[in-house]
Tab-separated table of C-alpha atoms in Angstrom:
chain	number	residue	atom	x	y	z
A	2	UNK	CA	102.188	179.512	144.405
A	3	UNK	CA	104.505	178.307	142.100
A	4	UNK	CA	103.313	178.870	138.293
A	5	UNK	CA	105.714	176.489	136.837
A	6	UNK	CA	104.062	175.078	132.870
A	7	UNK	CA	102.956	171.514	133.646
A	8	UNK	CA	104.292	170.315	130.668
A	9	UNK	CA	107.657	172.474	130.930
A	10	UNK	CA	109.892	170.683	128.851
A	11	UNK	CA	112.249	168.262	130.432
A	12	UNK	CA	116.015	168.206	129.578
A	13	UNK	CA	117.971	165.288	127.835
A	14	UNK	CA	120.829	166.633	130.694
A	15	UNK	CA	118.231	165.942	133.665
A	16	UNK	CA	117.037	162.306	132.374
A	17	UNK	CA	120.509	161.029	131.861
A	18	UNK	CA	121.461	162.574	135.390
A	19	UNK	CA	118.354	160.745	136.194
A	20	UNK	CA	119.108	157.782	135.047
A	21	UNK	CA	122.661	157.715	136.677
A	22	UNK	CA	120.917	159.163	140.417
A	23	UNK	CA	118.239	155.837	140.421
A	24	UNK	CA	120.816	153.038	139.692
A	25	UNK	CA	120.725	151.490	142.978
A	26	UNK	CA	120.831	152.946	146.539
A	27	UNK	CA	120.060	152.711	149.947
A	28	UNK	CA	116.411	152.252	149.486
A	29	UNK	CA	113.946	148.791	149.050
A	30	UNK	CA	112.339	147.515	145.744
A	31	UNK	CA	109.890	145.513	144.307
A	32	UNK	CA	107.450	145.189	141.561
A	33	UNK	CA	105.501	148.474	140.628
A	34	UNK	CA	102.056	149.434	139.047
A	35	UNK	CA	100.940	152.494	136.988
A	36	UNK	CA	98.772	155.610	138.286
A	37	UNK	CA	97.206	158.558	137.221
A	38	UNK	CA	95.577	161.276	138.908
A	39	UNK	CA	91.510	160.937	139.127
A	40	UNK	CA	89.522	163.475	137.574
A	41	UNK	CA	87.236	164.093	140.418
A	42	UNK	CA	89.059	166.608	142.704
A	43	UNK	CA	87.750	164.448	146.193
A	44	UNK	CA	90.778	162.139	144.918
A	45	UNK	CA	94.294	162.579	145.227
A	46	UNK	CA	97.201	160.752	144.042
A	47	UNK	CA	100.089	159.796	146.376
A	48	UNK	CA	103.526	157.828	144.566
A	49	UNK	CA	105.895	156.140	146.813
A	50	UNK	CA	108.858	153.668	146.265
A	51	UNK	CA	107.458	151.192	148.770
A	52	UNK	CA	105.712	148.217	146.851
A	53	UNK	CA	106.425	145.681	149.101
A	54	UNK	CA	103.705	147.756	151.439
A	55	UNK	CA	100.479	145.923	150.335
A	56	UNK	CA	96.599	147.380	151.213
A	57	UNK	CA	95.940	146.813	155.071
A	58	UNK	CA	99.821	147.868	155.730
A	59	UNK	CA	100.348	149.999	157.976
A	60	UNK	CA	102.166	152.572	155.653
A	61	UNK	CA	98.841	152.373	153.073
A	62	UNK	CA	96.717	152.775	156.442
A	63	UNK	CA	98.563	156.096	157.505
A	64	UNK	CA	97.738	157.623	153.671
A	65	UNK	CA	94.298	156.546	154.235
A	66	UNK	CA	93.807	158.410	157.590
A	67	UNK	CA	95.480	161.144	156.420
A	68	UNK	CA	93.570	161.582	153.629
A	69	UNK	CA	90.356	161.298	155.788
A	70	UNK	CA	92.045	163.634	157.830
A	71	UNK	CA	92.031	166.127	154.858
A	72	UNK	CA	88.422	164.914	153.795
A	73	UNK	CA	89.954	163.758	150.673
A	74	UNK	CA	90.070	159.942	149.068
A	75	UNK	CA	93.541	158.687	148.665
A	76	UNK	CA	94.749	156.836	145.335
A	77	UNK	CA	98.671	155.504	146.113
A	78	UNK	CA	101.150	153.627	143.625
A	79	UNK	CA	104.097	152.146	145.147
A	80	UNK	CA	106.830	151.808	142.242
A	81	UNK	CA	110.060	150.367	142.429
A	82	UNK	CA	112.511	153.306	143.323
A	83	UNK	CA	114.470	152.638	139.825
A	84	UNK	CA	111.207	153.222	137.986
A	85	UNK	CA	109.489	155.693	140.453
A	86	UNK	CA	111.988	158.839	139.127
A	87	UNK	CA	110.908	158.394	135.595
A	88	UNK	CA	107.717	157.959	135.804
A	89	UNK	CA	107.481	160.995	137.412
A	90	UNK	CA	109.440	163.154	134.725
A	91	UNK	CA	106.800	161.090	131.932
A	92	UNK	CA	104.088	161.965	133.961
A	93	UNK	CA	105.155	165.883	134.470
A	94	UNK	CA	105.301	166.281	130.553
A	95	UNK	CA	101.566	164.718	130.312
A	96	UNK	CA	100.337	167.451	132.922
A	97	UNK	CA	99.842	164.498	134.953
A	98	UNK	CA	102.043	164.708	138.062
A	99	UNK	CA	101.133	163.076	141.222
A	100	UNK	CA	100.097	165.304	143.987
A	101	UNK	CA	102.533	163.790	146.682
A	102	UNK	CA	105.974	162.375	145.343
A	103	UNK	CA	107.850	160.500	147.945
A	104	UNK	CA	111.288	160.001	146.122
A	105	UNK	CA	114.754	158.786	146.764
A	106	UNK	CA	116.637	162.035	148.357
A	107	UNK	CA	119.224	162.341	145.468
A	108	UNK	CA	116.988	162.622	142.585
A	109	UNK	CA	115.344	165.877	144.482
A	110	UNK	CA	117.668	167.691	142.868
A	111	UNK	CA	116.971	166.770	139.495
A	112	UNK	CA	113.572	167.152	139.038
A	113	UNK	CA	113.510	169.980	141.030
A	114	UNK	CA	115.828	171.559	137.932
A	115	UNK	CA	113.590	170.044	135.653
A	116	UNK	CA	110.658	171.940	136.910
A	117	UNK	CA	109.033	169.273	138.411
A	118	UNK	CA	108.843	170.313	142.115
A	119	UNK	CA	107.557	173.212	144.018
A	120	UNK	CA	109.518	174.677	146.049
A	121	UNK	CA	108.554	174.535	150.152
A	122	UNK	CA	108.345	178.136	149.982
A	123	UNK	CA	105.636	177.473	147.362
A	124	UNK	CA	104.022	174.276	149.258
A	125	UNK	CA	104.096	175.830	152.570
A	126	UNK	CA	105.479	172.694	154.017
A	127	UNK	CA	107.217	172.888	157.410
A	128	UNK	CA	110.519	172.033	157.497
A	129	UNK	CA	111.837	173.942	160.724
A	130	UNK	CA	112.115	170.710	162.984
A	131	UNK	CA	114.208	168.978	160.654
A	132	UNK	CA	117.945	168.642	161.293
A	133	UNK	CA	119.785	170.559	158.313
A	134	UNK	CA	122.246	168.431	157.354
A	135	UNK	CA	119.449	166.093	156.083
A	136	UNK	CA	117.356	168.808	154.841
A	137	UNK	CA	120.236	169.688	152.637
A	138	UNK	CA	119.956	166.567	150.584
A	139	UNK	CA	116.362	168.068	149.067
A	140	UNK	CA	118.183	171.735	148.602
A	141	UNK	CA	119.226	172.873	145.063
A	142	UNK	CA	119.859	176.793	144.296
A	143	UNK	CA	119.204	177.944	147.505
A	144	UNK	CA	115.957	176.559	147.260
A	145	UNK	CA	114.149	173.706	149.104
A	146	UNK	CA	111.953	170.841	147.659
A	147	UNK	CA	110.359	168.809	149.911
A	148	UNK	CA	110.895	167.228	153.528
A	149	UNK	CA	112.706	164.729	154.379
A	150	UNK	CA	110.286	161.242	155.654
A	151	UNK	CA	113.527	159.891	156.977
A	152	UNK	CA	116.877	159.025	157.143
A	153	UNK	CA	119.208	155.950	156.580
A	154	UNK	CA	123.177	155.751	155.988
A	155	UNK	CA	126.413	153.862	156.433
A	156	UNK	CA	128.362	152.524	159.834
A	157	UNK	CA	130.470	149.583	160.636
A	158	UNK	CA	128.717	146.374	162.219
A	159	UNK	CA	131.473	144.368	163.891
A	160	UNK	CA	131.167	140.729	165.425
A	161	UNK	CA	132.481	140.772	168.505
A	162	UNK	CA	133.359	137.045	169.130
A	163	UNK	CA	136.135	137.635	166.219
A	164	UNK	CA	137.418	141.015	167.609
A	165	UNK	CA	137.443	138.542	171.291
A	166	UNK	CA	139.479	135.719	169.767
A	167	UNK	CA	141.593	138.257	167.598
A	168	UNK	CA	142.554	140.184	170.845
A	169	UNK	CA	140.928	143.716	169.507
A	170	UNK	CA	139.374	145.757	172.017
A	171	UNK	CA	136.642	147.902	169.724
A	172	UNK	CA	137.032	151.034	172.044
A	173	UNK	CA	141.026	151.529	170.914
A	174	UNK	CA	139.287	151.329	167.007
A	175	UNK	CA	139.229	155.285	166.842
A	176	UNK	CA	140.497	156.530	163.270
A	177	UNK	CA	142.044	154.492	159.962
A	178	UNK	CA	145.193	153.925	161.466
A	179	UNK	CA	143.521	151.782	164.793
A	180	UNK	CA	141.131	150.217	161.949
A	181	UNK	CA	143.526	149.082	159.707
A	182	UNK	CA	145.836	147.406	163.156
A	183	UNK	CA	142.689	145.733	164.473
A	184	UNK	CA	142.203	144.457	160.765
A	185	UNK	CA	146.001	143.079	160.927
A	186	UNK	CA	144.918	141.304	163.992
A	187	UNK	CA	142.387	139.700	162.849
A	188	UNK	CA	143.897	138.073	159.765
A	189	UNK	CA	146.626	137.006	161.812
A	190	UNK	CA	144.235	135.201	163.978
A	191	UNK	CA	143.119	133.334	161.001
A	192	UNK	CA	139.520	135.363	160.614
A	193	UNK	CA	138.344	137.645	158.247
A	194	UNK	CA	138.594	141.631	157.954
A	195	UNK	CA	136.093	143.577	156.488
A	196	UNK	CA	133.419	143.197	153.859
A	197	UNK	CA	131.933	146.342	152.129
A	198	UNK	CA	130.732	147.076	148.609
A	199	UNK	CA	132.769	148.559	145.715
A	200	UNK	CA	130.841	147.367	142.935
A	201	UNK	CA	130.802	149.288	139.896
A	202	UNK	CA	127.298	151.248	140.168
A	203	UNK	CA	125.945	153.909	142.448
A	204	UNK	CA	126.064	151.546	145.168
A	205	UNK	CA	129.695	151.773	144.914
A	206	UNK	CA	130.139	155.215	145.463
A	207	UNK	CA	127.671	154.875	148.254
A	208	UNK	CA	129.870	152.873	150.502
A	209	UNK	CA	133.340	154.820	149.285
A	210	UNK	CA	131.951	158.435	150.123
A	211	UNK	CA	132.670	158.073	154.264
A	212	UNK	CA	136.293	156.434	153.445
A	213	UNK	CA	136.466	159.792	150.607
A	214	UNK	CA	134.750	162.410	152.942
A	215	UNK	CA	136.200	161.117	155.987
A	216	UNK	CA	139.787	161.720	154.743
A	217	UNK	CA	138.512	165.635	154.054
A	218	UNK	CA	138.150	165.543	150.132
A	219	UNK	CA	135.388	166.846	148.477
A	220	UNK	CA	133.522	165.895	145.467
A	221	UNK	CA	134.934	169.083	143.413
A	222	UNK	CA	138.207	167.884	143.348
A	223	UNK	CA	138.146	163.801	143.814
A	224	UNK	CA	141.690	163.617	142.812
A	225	UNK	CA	143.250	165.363	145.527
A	226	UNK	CA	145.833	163.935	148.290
A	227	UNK	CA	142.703	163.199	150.338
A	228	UNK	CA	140.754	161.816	148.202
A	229	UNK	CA	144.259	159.502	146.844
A	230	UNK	CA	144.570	158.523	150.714
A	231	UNK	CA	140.909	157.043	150.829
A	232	UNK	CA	141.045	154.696	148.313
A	233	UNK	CA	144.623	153.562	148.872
A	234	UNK	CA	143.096	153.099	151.990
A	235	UNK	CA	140.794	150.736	150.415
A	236	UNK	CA	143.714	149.311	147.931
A	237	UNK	CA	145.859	148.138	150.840
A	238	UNK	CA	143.330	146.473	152.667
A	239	UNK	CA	142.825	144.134	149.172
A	240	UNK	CA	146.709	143.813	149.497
A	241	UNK	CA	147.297	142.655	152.480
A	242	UNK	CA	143.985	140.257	152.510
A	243	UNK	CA	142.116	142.325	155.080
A	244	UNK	CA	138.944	142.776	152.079
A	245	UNK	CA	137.851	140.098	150.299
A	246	UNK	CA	138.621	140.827	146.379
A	247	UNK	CA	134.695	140.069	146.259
A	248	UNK	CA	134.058	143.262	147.373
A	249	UNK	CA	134.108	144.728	143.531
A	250	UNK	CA	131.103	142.809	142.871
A	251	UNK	CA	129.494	142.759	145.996
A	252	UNK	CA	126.351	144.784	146.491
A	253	UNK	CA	125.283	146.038	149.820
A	254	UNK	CA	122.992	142.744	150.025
A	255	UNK	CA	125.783	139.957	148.952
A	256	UNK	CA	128.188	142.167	151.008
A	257	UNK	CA	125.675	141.586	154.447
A	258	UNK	CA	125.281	137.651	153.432
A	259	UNK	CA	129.002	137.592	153.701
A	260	UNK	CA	129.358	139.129	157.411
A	261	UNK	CA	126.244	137.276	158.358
A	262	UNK	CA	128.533	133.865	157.888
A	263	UNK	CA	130.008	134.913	161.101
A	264	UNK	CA	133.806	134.785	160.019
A	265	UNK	CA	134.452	138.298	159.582
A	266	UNK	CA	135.072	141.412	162.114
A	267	UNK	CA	133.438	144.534	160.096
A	268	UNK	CA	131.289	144.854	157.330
A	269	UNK	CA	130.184	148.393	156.123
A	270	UNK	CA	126.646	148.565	155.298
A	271	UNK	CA	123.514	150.238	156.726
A	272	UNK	CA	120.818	150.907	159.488
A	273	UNK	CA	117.991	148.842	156.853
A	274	UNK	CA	120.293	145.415	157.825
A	275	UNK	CA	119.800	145.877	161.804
A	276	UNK	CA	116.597	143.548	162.059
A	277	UNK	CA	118.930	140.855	160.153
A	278	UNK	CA	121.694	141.433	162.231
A	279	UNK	CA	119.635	140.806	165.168
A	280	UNK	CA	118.636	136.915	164.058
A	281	UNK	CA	122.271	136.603	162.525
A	282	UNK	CA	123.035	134.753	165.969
A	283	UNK	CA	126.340	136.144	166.870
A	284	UNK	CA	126.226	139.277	169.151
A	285	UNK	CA	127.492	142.333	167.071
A	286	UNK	CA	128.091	146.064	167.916
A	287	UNK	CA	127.684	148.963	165.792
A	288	UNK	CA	130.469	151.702	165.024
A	289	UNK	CA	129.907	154.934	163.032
A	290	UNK	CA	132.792	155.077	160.607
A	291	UNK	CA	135.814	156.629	161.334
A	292	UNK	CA	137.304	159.141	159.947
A	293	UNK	CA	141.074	159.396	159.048
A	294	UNK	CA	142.568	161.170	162.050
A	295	UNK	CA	139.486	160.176	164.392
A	296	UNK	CA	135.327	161.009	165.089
A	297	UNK	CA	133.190	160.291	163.034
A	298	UNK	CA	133.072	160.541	159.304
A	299	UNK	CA	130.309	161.836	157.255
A	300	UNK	CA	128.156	159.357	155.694
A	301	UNK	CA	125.760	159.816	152.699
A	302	UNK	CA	122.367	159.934	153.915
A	303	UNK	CA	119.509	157.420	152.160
A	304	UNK	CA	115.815	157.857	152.310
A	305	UNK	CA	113.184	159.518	150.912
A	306	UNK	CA	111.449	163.168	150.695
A	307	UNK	CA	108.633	163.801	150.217
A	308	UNK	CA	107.975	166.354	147.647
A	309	UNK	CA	105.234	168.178	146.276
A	310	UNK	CA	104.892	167.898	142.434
A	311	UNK	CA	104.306	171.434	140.287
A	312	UNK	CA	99.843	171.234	139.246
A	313	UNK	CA	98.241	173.012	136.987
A	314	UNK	CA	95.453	173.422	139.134
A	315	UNK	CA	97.206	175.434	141.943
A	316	UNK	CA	94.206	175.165	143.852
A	317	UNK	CA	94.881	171.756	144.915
A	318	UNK	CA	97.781	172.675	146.744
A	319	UNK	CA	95.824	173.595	150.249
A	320	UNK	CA	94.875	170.189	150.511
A	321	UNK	CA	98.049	168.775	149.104
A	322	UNK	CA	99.527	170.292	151.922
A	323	UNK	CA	97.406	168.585	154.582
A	324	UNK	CA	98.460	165.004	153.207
A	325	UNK	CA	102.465	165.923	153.183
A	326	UNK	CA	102.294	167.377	156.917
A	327	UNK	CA	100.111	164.880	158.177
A	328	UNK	CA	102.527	162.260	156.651
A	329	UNK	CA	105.780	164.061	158.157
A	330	UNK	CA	103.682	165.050	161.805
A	331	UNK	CA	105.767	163.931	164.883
A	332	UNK	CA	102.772	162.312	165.721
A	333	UNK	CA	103.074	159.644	162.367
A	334	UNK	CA	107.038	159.895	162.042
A	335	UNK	CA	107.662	157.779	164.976
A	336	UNK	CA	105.636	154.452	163.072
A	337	UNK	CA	106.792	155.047	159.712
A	338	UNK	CA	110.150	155.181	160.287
A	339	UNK	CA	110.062	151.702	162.536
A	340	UNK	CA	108.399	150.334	159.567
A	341	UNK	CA	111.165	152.146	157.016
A	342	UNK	CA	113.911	151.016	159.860
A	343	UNK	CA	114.801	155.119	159.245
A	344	UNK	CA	116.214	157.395	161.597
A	345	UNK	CA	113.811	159.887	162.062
A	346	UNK	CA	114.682	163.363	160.442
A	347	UNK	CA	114.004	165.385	164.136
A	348	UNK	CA	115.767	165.369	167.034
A	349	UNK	CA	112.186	164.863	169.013
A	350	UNK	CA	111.512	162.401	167.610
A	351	UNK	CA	115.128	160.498	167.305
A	352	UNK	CA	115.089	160.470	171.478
A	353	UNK	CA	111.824	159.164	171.001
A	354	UNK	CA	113.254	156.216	168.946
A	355	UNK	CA	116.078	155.335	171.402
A	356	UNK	CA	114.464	155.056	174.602
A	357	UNK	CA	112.158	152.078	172.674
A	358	UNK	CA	115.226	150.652	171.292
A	359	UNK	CA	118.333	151.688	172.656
A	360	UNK	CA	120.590	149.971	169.650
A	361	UNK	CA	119.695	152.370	167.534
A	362	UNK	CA	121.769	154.940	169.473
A	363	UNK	CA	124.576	154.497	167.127
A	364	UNK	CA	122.629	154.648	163.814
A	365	UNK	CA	121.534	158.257	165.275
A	366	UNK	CA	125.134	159.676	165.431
A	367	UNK	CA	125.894	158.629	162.370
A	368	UNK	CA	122.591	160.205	160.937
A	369	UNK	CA	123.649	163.196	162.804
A	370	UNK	CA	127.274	163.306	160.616
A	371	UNK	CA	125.667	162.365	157.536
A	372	UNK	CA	125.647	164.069	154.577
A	373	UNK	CA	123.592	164.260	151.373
A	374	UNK	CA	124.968	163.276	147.728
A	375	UNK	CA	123.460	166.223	146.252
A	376	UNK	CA	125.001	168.931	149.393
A	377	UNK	CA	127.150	171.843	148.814
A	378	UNK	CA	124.872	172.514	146.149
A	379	UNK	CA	126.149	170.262	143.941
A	380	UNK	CA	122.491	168.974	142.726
A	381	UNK	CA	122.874	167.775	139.092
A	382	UNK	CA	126.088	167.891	138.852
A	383	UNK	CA	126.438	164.785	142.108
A	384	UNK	CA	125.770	161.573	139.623
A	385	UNK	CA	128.345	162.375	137.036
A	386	UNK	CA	130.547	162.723	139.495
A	387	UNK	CA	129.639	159.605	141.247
A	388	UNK	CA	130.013	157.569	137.928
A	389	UNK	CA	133.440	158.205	137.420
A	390	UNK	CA	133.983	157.998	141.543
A	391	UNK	CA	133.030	154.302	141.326
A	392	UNK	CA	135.041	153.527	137.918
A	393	UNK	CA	138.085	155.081	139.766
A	394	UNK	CA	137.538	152.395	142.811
A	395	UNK	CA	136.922	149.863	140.143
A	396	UNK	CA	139.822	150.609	138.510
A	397	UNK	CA	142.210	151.221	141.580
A	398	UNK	CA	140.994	147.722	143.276
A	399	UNK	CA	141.547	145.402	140.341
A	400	UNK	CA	145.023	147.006	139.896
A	401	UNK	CA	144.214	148.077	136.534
A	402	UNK	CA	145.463	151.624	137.386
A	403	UNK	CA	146.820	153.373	140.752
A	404	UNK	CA	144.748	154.901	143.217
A	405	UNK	CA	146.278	158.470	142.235
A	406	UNK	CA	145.724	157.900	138.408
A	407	UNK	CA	142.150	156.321	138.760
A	408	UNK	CA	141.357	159.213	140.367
A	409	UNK	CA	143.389	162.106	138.563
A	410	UNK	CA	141.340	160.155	135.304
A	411	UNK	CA	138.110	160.352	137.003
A	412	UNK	CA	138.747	163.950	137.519
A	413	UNK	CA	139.322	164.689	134.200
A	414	UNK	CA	136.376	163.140	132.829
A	415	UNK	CA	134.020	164.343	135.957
A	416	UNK	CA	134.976	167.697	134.589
């Protein structure tokens, strides 16, 4: 077992990282309480960014049985996912850790560096069923910390009354160059384009990375000819009046409300909108994003792992183990990732998903191509990079700079 110091000091590097990783992703919020682990050893403490899951849910059910399951009693916080990372790092310096983390995928990486996390080696968890391009998102220094609970990310919901009147058949929409002429037909019809969000916060970056990794850059080097074609990509839909100039403030919420008027073709945003887009009374389709000469890009993948915390008590770990398998089981994914509106992280239990709800075919592709924020080892390193990704978009949409020198900047400074 892992013999980490519970109170191993924690870097100022790692909490600003920290701070930049929680901004605001994929994941829900809400208010948030304060926990700490009981004394008496029959108790354990489980942390989860899922407030808005209230006693008698069925997520705070599942912890409940499978803490009976384990013969242990269950004490669970649900924090907002902005406060959820740092209480964790507060509570690791106080010898205090939680004995289950479930935490937002890119912050994995950080307090795995911090020496907050065991490693699965360590924790014994199972992670052999799990597809690897989402178990990458909890992998830092050849080590992994934690299992993934399940999977969101990024496609293109189009109305298909405005493709109808605009005369765009959504099978010829293949790569940029198909997107960008159905886009030109539906201005010219008098509708709307596209709606996405480029807001200046990690949200930002979120929606850019499928235009940025779909053209073939990579996060090492965000000012190269790729990565330049990706947001001119971007720049020229502003231009022409295919994207709204709203979509520098928009955030993925505000970005939805707009599509949900019905007047445009695509908006960008994620599998967590599908139950609004089914009462948004227009029919709509779903299309994983393209990437610049055709299939499908790579998204970045949201959703949680969960993670188990470094203890003094080592001892505790047996059991700890019980609660985070029982929690990821094929048996319990299936429920808990309806209730998340998550792909599931396993291919068993993805088929399982479609055949009770065949629109969510699409959503698993695009899991499938996804990507984590944190891969190609990256960890740490991801939200600096981010920060000056989404000050390069900022920069390049308002016109304040080019798309080449927002980026060549953001390189510079990333560095």
């Amino acid at each position: 077992m892992n013999s980490f110091s519970r109170r191993r000091r924690l870097t100022a590097a790692a909490l600003t990282a920290l701070a930049v990783a929680t901004s605001a992703t994929a994941c829900g919020s809400g208010s948030a309480g304060t926990g700490t682990k009981a004394a008496d050893d029959g108790t354990y403490t489980i942390w989860d960014p899922y407030p808005q899951f209230a006693k008698g849910s069925a997520w705070v059910k599942l912890l409940d049985a499978c803490g009976s399951e384990a013969g242990v009693k269950i004490k669970r916080t649900g924090f907002d996912t902005s406060d959820l990372a740092g209480k964790t790092l507060l509570a690791a310096q106080q010898g205090n850790s939680p004995d289950v983390l479930i935490v937002d995928n890119p912050v994995v990486s950080t307090l795995a560096e911090a020496g907050v996390l065991t490693t699965t080696d360590d924790s014994e968890l199972d992670t052999s069923g799990v597809d690897p391009n989402l178990l990458a998102a909890g992998q830092s220094g050849g080590k992994t910390y934690g299992t993934p609970i399940g999977a969101n990310t990024l496609a293109l919901y189009y109305n298909k009354k405005v493709l109808k009147e605009a005369g765009v058949d959504i099978a010829t929409v293949k790569d940029w160059a198909s997107l960008t002429a159905a886009l030109a037909k539906v201005e010219q019809a008098g509708k709307k384009g596209i709606t996405f969000s480029a807001i200046g916060t990690e949200e930002g970056s979120f929606q850019f990375l499928p235009w940025f990794w779909g053209s073939g850059a990579g996060l090492t080097d965000v000012d190269s000819p790729a990565a330049v074609s990706a947001l001119s990509l971007w720049k020229g839909w502003l231009d022409k009046g295919y994207a709204p100039n709203s979509v520098l403030n928009n955030t993925q919420t505000t970005s939805w409300q707009e599509f949900a008027t019905g007047d445009y073709a695509f908006a960008e945003n994620g599998t967590w909108q599908l139950a609004a887009a089914k009462k948004a009374g227009f029919d709509f389709g779903v299309l994983p994003i393209p990437a610049s000469e055709g299939g499908s890009a790579a998204a970045p993948t949201g959703g949680e792992f969960v993670t188990v915390p470094v203890q003094g008590d080592t001892g505790r770990y047996t059991t700890t183990r019980k609660l985070a398998t029982c929690l990821t089981s094929t048996k319990n994914l299936y429920d808990t990732d309806t209730t998340l509106s998550y792909v599931a992280p396993t291919a068993e239990v993805q088929d399982k998903q479609v055949a009770a709800d065949p629109a969510l075919k699409p959503w698993v592709d695009a899991v499938k191509s996804a990507k984590g924020r944190t891969s190609d080892d990256l960890g740490t390193k991801y939200p600096k990079i981010s920060e000056q990704l989404w000050k390069a978009v900022q920069s390049a949409l308002s016109g304040s700079k080019s798309p080449k020198d927002a980026l060549t900047t953001a390189q510079s400074a990333a560095k």
